[in-house]
Coordinates of C-alpha atoms in Angstrom, one line a residue:
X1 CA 23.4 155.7 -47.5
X2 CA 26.2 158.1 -49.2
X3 CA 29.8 157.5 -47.6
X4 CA 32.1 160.0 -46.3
X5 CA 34.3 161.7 -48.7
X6 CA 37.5 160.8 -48.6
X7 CA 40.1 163.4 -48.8
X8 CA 44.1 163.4 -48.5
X9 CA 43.8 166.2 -45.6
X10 CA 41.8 163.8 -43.1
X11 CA 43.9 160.9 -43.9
X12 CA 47.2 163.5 -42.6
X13 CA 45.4 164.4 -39.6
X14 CA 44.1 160.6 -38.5
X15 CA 48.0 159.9 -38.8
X16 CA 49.1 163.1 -37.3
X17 CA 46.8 162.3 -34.3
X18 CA 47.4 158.7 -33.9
X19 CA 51.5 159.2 -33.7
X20 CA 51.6 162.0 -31.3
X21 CA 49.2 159.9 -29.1
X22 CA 51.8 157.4 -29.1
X23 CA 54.6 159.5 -28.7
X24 CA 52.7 160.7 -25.5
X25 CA 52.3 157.4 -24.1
X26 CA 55.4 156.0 -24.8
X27 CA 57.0 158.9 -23.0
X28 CA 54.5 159.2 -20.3
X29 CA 55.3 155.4 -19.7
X30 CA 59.3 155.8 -19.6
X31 CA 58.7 158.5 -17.0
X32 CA 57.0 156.2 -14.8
X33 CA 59.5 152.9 -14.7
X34 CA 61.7 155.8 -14.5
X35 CA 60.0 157.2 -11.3
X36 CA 59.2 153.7 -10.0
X37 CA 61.4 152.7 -6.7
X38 CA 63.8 149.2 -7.8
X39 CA 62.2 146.3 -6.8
X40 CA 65.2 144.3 -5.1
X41 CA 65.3 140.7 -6.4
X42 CA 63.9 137.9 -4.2
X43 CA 66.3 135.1 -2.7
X44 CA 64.6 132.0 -3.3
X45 CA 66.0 130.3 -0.4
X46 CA 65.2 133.2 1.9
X47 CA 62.9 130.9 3.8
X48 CA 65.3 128.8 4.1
X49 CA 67.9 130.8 5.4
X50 CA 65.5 133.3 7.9
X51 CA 64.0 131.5 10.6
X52 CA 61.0 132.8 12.6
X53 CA 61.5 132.7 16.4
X54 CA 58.1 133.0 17.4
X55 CA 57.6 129.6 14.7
X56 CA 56.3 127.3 17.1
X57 CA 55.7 124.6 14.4
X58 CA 59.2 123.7 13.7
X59 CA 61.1 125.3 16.8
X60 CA 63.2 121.5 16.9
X61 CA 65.0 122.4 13.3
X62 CA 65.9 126.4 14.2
X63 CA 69.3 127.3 14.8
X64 CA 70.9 128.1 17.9
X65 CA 71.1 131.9 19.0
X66 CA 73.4 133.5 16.9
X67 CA 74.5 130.9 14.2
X68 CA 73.2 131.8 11.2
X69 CA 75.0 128.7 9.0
X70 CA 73.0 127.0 6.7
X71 CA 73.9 123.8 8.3
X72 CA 73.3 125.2 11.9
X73 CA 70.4 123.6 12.8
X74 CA 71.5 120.4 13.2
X75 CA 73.0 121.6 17.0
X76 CA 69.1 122.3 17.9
X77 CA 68.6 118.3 17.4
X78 CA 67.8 116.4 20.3
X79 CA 70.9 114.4 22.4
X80 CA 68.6 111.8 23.2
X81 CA 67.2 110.7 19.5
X82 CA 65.4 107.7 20.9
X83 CA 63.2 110.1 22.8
X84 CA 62.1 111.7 20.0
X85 CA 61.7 108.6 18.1
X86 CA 59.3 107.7 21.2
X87 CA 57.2 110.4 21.2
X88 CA 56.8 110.1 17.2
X89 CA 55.9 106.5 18.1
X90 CA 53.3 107.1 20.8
X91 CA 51.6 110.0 19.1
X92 CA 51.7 107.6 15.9
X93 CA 49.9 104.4 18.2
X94 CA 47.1 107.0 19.9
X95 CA 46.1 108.0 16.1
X96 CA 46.5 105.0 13.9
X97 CA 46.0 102.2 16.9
X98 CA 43.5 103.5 19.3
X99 CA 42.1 106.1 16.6
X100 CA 41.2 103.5 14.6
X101 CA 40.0 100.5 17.4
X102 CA 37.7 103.4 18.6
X103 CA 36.1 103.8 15.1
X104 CA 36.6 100.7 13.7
X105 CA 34.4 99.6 17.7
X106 CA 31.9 102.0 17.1
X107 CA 31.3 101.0 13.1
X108 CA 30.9 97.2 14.3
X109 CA 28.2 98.4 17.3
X110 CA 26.2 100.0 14.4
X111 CA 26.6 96.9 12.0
X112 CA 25.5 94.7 15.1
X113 CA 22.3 96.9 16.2
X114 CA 21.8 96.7 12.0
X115 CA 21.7 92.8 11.9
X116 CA 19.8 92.6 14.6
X117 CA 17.1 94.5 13.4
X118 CA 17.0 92.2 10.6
X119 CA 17.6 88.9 11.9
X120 CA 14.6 89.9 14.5
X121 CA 12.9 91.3 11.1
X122 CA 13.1 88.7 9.0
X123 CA 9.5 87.0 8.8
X124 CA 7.0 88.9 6.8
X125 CA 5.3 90.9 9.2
X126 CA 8.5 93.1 9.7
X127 CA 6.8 95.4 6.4
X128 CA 4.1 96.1 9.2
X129 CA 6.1 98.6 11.9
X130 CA 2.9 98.0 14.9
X131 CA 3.3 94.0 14.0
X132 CA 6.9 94.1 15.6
X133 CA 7.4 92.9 19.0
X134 CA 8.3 96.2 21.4
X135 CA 11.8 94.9 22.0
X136 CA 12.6 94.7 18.2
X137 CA 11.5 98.5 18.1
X138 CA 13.2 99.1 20.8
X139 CA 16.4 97.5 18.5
X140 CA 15.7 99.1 15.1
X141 CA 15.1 102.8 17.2
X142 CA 18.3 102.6 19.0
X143 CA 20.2 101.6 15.6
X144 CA 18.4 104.7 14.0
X145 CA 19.7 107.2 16.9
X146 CA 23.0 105.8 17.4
X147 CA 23.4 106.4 13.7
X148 CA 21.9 109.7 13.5
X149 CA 24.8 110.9 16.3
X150 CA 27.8 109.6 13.6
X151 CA 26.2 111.8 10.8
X152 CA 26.0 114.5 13.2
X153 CA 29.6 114.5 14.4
X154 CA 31.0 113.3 11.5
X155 CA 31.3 116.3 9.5
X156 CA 32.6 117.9 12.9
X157 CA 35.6 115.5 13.1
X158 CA 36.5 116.1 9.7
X159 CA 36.1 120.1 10.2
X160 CA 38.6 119.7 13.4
X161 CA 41.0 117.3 11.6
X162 CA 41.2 120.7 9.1
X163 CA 41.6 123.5 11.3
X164 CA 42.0 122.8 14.3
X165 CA 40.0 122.7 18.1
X166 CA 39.8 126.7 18.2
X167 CA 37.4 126.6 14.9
X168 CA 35.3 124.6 16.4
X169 CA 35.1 126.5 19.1
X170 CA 35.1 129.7 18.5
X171 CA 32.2 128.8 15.8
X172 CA 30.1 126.8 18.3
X173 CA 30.0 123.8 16.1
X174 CA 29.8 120.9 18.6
X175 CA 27.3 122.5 20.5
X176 CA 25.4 122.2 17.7
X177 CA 25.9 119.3 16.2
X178 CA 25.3 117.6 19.9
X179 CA 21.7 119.5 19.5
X180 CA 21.3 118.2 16.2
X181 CA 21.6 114.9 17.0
X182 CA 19.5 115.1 20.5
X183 CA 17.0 116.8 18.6
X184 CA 17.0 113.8 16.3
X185 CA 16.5 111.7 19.5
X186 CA 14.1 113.3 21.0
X187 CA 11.4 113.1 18.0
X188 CA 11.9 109.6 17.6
X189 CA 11.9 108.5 21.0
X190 CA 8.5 110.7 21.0
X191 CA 7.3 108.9 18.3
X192 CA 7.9 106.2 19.4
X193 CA 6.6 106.6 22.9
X194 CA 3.6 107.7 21.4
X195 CA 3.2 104.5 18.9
X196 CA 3.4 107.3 15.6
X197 CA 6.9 105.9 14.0
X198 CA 7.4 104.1 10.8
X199 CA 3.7 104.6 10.1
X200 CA 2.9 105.1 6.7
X201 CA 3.6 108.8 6.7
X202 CA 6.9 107.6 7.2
X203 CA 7.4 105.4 4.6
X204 CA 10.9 107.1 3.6
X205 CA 13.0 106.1 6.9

């Protein structure tokens, strides 16, 4: 394939071309950060110095009305401190005490309806579901649903831990995880009622 000539008149006019494009841009550019409005700088502590009145998180730290000091919203502190170190404290005991008694309750019932589904289960008929006395069943089915209701509304605790009551709401989510897990009920309680569960079809539960 034969190459393109080269000539001194085309090498003039590439260079010609490509520095009065850049001229053209360079000026064009200037014009515009000459055009553009100034940007005044940003305070950095502007957030710290501006308080929101409508700010309902951290209304105890704003300033009074009209003082505007940096140090001014140490008048908004309470009079009564031990008041507020109450109400830290009681808020603090209904999570972390009663919070966690309630879970930490509800984790042992589970562990409980567990080990007695296997202390009941022990001998060797307990591979064989229809060999199991009723009330053993009755045990091991209960443990199952009672279970199946922490899976459900565990993912809904953590959602409203994260955003919050009106989420939940507004999204319908405990209304349908409490259907989930009564749904979950309901078909083993039928298949149970009916002599069909833990049958060999069910080999995975």
């Amino acid at each position: 394939m034969a190459s393109a000539p080269f000539s001194l008149e085309g090498l003039l006019a590439y260079l010609s071309e490509t520095f009065a494009a850049g001229v053209i841009q360079s000026y064009q550019g200037q014009g515009l950060l000459e055009n553009a409005p100034l940007i005044a700088p940003q305070d950095l502590l502007e957030d710290f110095k501006k308080f929101d009145r409508n700010d309902k998180i951290f209304q105890e730290y704003d300033p009074p009305s009209g003082d505007d000091s940096k140090m001014g919203w140490k008048r908004s502190r309470p009079t009564r401190w031990w008041l507020s170190l109450w109400k830290a404290m009681k808020h603090a005991f209904y999570i972390q005490i009663l919070g966690g008694v309630a879970l930490g309750s509800l984790a042992i019932l589970i562990l409980i309806l567990d080990f007695n589904s296997v202390d009941l289960c022990y001998d060797m008929q307990s591979t064989n579901w229809t060999a199991l006395p009723k009330e053993t069943q009755a045990i091991m089915v209960t443990a199952a649903t009672t279970e199946s209701y922490v899976v459900q509304l565990w993912t809904l605790f953590l959602v409203l831990v994260m955003f919050g009551w009106p989420v939940i709401k507004k999204l319908n989510l405990l209304i349908l995880n409490l259907l989930g897990a009564f749904l979950d009920t309901c078909y083993r309680l039928y298949l149970q009622v009916y002599g069909v569960y833990k049958k060999p079809w069910m080999s995975f539960h």
